[in-house]
Amino acid sequence: MRPGVRRPAGARPPLLARLRVGTKLMLLVLLPVTGLFAFTVFSALAQWQEARTLEDFRASTKVSFATAGLYEAVARERLAEVLAEAAPDRTDTAAERDAARGATHRALTAAEGAAAGHMGQPDVLGVLDSLRNQLHAARLESDSGSLTPARIEQRYATVARYLLDTVRRLDSSRPTRASGRSGDAYLAILGAVEAAERERVELAVLLAAPRQDGHGGPANRWPALESAQLDTFRQTASGPLRARLSRALLLPAGRTVRATRDTLMASEGATKRLPSLEGWLTASGDRLTALRGIAHATAVELAADADHDLKSAQDRGERELALSVGVLFAVTLLALTLSRSITRPLTEVSQGAKALAAGDLPYDVHYRGRDEIGVVADTFRELHVTSERLAAEIRTMNTAFDDNRLGHRADVAAFDGTWAQLLGGMNDTMASFAAAHGRRRKAERELASIFTLSLDLLCICGIDGYFKRVNPAFERTLGYPADVLHAKPWLEFVHPEDRARTRAALDRLADGVELAEFENRFLRGDGTERWLQWSARPVTGEGLVYAAARDVTESRRADREQAALRRVATLVARGDSPHEVFTAVAREVGLALSSASAAVLRYEADGAVTVLGSAHAAAGAGEEAAAAVAQTRRAARAGRSVGAPIVVDDRLWGAVVAAPTGPEPLPPGTESRLADFTELVATAIANADSRAQLRASRARVVAAADASRRRIERDLHDGVQQRLVSLQLELRMAESMMDDQPAEFVEQLAHISKGLDDTFEDLLHISRGIHPAILSKGGLGPALRALARRSAVPVELDLRLPSVRLPEQTEVAVYYVTSESLTNAAKHASATVVQVAARTYDDVLEVSIGDDGSGGAEPGGGSGLIGLIDRVEAIGGKLAISSPPGRGTTLTIRLPLREQPTDV
């Protein structure tokens, strides 16, 4: 209480004032003990977390080893698949490919089993499932023969790259320096093996079929990449591994590989000095076996380092925990001892104070420390030192917070009482902030993983028009690295024709308007264009736009090709001429490939090539591609042109070729696109071919029938008619010599003469019906008038024909259709009048024959209409019949007056 202030009567003192000094000292002792205990717990947790991290790393390395085993199997299958395509005559090629596929299947199953319990990133099971589908698709295309060796190698290289990326991500963490160096060495040797594998495959293709499919010699990028990876391996691997690598590179196989590389780099014609295919496969295989052995040894060393680090962490944790418990026990024992050593003198001083308060002055205090003033002075000095130390701890805590060293903790055990509580509270606050920061970092890593692994194009760009961040899918689709995309305004990557629309869309985003399903074209690094469909949301407060895009190039291309196919099919169904159909096919090919030059060719039996239809194709364009297609029966690129085969009824009918009209060559992959489109239009081409063959067959049949009629007419005129005339003359001479004969005999001769005259008239009528002479001499108009005069039914003519003669086959067809129609009107329709009208317009002759008879005529009813239809269509015309029952019959004929092609 303050001096001069008396406590009210009956007032209870505070709780601490009611406690004995010994109890207070015990409480004071418990505070540092508790702090030390907390420190021990935190230390144990940290050691446990470190051990858990090392254990996760060890588990990831096991999964990475299984994934690396799958990569080795895929690499062997890649070589077998390429050799099966590039060197099909090689012994046991098919067996090697089947064995490689089986080994890949077993390795994939083993990798899936190893990754079954893996719960971290990346999602190895998802990657393996995706790669299984890619391998299946690559095998199907390889078996179908639609892929060149270079395309097969690219498909398998994509799978191998995904596997190596997965291994790299599994071994990317560096829990310790030793494990980190071993992991870097392991990844480097795997990269060197992949470079050697790809070099082996490309050179094998060159040795199997030099310059086939436009494939040149192996590029120098693989030796350079292998050398870079081996340099990294030497920097990070242990001494024995480096020595083993040096020995492997000095083996005869290594010298053979280096000699082959030097030969390739010497000159373009150096391929003559290259080793044989089998020699190269043996040498490069031995060298790769040595490199794989080093990779396996590196994996063993990495596993040993991971196990050693984990064992060391566990042992260290156990030692530190035992030491902390021992220190805690010693501190507790010491604190109790100190408490007792303090309680006794304080009790003695208290009793002395009570004695002194009671007036017991002679009371002797045996504690001989310091007097009261000295004690107070010492207390203040100790308080000052304690305050300085506390301030220093607080300053250290603030500095650690500013430096983001959230694991720093104040030394609570060095303080007592309130000071210890204050520092303990600060430690708790720092721990809570560290935990929250850790959760935030984890969330950021998960978001970054989604951003990186997404197959859609994700980006963050500023209102200023520059990319701030793009994901790997964005880089792969556009073919630019991230630094190039960040360095330029992103409108420069947009197709020039779409920049105005894109700039308007960017202005709307700047105004805070969201964008959905906006499409534009981007230019890739190789000059090709890709259609992207965008959805974007602006954050105007930050000046950023978050956008996601989807590559819709293939879907738009498929829609365009389907529309082209429908247009071609419409022409075929409409019965247009083959020339128009083939010209339309060439035009659609040019549009589909963005090429202004395309042609449809047909291979003749003598080896010649006939151009059936073209679109802006110069003379001789595509000859190289046509020759390559004829030789390989596959889509091919030759020179600046590409071609794809047209197969009709399992025979090589022709080809579709395309060539660029400008200086730039056609983009990569044009062969496969042209092959796909040609396969789609092959049915339309076959239909047009069949229609043309049918038309040619009809024309030959009609021509043969007309020739037969002329031959019969000539035989009748030159043979039977002349014989009948001769018999008539002889009979007349006999009559003149029989004046004295009986009347019955003369009458009989006259009757025979009359029969000969009638027979001659009938034969003359038949011969005129076979091929009327008036049609050959006077043309169609007089022939139709003659038919009208001889018709049993009255005929009304309305002929508006040109003064010049029409084509002979046209006149013959109209004559016979008209003659047959008049005969049908008289015999079957009971008509009273027939109207015949003929006129020409736009190079077309239109003839209409109508009667007022009973109608009901059907082409299949035995009326001869089928023959008339065949005759008209044989020369490229159309015959339409309208014959409702009871309302007469009308035939309308439309014949072209220009020459029609009869064969394709």
mmCIF file of C-alpha atoms in Angstrom, residues 207 506 566 590 640 652 833:
data_model
loop_
_atom_site.group_PDB
_atom_site.id
_atom_site.type_symbol
_atom_site.label_atom_id
_atom_site.label_comp_id
_atom_site.label_asym_id
_atom_site.label_seq_id
_atom_site.Cartn_x
_atom_site.Cartn_y
_atom_site.Cartn_z
ATOM 1 C CA LEU A 207 21.193 -44.775 -93.347
ATOM 2 C CA LEU A 506 -8.808 -4.745 -75.663
ATOM 3 C CA ARG A 566 -20.475 -31.089 -98.967
ATOM 4 C CA GLY A 590 -6.447 -24.700 -102.481
ATOM 5 C CA ARG A 640 8.036 -27.106 -103.316
ATOM 6 C CA LEU A 652 -4.086 -45.908 -107.532
ATOM 7 C CA VAL A 833 -53.423 -34.153 -131.158
#
